[in-house]
GROMACS .gro file of C-alpha atoms in nm:
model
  184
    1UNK     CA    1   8.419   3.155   7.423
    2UNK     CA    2   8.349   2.861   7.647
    3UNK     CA    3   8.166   2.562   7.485
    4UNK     CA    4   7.745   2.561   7.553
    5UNK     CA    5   7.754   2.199   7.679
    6UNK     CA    6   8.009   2.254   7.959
    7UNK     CA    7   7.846   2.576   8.074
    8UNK     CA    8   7.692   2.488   8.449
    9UNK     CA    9   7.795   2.458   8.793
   10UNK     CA   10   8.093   2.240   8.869
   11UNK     CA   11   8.062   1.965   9.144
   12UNK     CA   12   8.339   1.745   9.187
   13UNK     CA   13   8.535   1.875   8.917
   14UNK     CA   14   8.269   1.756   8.666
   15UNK     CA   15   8.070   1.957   8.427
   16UNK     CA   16   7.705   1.966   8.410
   17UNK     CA   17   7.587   1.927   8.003
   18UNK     CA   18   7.341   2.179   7.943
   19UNK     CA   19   6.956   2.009   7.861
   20UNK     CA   20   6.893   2.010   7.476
   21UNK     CA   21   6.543   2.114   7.393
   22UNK     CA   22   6.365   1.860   7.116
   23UNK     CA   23   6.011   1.927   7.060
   24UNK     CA   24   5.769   1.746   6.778
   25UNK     CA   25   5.575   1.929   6.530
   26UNK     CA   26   5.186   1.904   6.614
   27UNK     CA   27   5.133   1.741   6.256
   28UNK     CA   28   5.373   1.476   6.338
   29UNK     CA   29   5.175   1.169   6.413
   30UNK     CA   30   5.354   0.929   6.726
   31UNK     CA   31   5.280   0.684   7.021
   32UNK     CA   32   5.458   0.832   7.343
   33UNK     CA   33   5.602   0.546   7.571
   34UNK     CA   34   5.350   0.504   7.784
   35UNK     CA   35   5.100   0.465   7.489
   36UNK     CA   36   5.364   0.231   7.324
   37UNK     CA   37   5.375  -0.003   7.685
   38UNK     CA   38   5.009  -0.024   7.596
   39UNK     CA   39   4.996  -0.125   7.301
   40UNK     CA   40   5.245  -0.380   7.380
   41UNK     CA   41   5.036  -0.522   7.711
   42UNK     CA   42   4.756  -0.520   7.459
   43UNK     CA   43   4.966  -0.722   7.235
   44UNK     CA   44   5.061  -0.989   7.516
   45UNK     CA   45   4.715  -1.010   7.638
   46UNK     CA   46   4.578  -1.081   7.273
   47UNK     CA   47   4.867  -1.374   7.243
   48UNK     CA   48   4.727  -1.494   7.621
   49UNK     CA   49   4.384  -1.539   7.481
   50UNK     CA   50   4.441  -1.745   7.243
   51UNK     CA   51   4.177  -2.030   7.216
   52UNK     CA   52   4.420  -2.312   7.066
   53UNK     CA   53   4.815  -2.366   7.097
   54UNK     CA   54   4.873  -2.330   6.665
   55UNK     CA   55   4.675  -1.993   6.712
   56UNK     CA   56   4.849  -1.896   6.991
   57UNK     CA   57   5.178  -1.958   6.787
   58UNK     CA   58   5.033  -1.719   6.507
   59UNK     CA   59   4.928  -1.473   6.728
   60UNK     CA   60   5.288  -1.428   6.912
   61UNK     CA   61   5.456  -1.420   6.583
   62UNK     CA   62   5.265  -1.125   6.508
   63UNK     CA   63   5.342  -0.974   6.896
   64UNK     CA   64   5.712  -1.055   6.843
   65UNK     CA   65   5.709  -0.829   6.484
   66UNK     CA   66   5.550  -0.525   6.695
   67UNK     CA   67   5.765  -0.566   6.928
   68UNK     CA   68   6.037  -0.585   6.692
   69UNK     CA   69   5.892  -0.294   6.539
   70UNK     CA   70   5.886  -0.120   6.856
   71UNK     CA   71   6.207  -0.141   6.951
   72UNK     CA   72   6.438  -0.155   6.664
   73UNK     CA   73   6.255   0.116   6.433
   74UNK     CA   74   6.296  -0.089   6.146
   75UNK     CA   75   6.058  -0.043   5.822
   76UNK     CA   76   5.788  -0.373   5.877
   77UNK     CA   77   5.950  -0.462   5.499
   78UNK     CA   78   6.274  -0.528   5.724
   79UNK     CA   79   6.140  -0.715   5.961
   80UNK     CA   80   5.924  -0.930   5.769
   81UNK     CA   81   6.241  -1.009   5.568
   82UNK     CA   82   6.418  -1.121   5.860
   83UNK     CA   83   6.646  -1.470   5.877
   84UNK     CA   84   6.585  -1.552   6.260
   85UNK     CA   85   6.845  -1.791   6.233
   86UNK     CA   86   7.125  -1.547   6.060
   87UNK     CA   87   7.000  -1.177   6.135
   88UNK     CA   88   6.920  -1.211   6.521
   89UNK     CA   89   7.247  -1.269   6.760
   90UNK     CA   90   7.085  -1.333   7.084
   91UNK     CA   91   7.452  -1.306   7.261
   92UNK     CA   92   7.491  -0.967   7.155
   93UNK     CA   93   7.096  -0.851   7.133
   94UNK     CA   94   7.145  -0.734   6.787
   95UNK     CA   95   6.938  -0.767   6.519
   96UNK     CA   96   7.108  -0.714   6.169
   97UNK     CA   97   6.817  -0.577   5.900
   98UNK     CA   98   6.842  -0.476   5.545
   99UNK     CA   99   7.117  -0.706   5.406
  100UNK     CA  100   7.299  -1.065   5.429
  101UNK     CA  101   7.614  -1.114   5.561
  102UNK     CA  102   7.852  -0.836   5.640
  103UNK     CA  103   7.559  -0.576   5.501
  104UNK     CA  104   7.255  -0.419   5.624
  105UNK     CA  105   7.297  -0.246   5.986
  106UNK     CA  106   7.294  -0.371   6.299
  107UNK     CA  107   7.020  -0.277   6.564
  108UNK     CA  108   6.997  -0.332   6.954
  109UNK     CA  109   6.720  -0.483   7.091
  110UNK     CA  110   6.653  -0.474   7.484
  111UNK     CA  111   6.737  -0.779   7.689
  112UNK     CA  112   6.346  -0.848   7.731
  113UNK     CA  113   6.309  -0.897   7.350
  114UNK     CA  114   6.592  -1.149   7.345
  115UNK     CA  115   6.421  -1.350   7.614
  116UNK     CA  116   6.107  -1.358   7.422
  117UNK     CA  117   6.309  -1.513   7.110
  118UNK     CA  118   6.491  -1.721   7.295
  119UNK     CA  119   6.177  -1.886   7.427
  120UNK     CA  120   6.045  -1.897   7.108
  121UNK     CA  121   6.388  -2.050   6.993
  122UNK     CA  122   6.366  -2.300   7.202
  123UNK     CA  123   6.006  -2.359   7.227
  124UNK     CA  124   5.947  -2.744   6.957
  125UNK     CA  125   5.634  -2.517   6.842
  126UNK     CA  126   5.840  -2.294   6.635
  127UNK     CA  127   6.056  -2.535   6.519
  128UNK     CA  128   5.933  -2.570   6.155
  129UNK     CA  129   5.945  -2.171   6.118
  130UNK     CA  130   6.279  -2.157   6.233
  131UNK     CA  131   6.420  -1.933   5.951
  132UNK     CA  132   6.087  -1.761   5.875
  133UNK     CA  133   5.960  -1.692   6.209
  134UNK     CA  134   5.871  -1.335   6.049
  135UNK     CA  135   5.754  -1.414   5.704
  136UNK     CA  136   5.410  -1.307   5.737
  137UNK     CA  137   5.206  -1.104   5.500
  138UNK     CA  138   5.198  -0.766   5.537
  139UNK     CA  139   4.807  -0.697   5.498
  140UNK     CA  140   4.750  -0.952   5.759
  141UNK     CA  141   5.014  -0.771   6.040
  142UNK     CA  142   4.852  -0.469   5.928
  143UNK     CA  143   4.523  -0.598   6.024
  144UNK     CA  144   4.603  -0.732   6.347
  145UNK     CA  145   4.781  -0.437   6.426
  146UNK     CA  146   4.498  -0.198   6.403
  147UNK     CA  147   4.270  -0.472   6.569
  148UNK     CA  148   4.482  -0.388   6.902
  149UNK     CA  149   4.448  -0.010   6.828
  150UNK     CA  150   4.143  -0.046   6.842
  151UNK     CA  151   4.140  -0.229   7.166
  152UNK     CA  152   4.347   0.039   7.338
  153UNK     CA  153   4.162   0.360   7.188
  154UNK     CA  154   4.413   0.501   6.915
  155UNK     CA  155   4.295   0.552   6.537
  156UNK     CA  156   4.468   0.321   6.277
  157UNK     CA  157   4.686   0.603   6.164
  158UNK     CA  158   4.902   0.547   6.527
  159UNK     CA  159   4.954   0.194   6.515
  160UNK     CA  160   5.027   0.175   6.179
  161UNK     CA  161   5.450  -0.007   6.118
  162UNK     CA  162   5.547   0.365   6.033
  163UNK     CA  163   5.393   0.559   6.281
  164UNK     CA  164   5.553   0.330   6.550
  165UNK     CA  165   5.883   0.316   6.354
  166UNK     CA  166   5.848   0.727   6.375
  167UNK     CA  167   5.736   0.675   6.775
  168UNK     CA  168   6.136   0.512   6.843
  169UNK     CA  169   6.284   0.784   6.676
  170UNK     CA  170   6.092   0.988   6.907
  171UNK     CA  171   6.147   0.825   7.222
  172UNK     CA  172   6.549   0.789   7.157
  173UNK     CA  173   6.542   1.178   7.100
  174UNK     CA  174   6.402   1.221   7.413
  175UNK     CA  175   6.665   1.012   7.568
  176UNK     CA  176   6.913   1.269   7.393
  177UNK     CA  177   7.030   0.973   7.157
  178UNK     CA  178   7.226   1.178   6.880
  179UNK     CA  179   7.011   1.259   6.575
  180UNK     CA  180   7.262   1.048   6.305
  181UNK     CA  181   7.246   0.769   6.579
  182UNK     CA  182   6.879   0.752   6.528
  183UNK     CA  183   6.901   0.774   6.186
  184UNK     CA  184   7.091   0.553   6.150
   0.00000   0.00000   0.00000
């Protein structure tokens, strides 16, 4: 019996994969991408507003955790943890979470996060966090985080750290990333 994911027509000697079909439960609580871009936008535009340049700082340190949020699925425990002098290798756009040296995993992050931290890296603003750009309370991300939910229409319960960690693992099944991939 031939193999399901080379059944299809052939065109230039190449097999088509057949589509795999991933659907989410209706009690399963997620941001869709659009609804993520969103919330980030709303996120940018908060950190715009910004009445002074030291609240401005505080207000992108929370934007960089969402985003970090956003696009690494970590748990907001990991992030907050992070070293951003040892657990974020701009040259690879990884971001190592859980563990010190030679532990933990390591994420990709998309080449517009690593321009963000590398303006921040190089930005004398940030230079006395260097280290513990992300050590901020968790109450206090939570806060701001349903502040911008708010702002863009959703109910706390979809911009809460888990519900957007849950919304990656959505959005790389969608993009057919292979389930121990994403759980990983």
């Amino acid at each position: 019996m031939e193999d399901a994911s080379n059944i299809g027509p052939e065109s230039d000697g190449k097999r088509f994969r057949a589509a795999r079909i991933f659907s989410v439960p209706d009690d399963v609580k997620f941001l869709d991408t659009l609804e993520l871009t969103r919330l980030s936008e709303a996120f940018s535009a908060w950190t715009e507003r910004a009445s002074r340049p030291d609240v401005g700082v505080s207000r992108n340190r929370v934007r960089l955790i969402y985003l970090m949020l956003r696009h690494t699925g970590a748990r907001l425990g990991e992030v907050l943890a992070l070293n951003d002098r040892a657990d974020i290798n701009l040259d690879s756009l990884s971001v190592t979470l859980g563990g010190g040296e030679g532990e933990g995993r390591e994420v990709q992050i998309p080449a517009e996060l690593g321009e963000s931290l590398a303006a921040v890296f190089d930005d004398p603003a940030y230079a006395s966090l260097r280290g513990s750009l992300f050590h901020l309370d968790q109450g206090h991300v939570r806060r701001k985080f349903y502040e911008r939910a708010e702002e863009c229409g959703f109910t706390k319960e979809l911009v809460n750290p888990s519900t957007i960690r849950r919304s990656r693992a959505v959005e790389l099944l969608h993009h057919d990333v292979p389930l121990p991939v994403v759980q990983r």
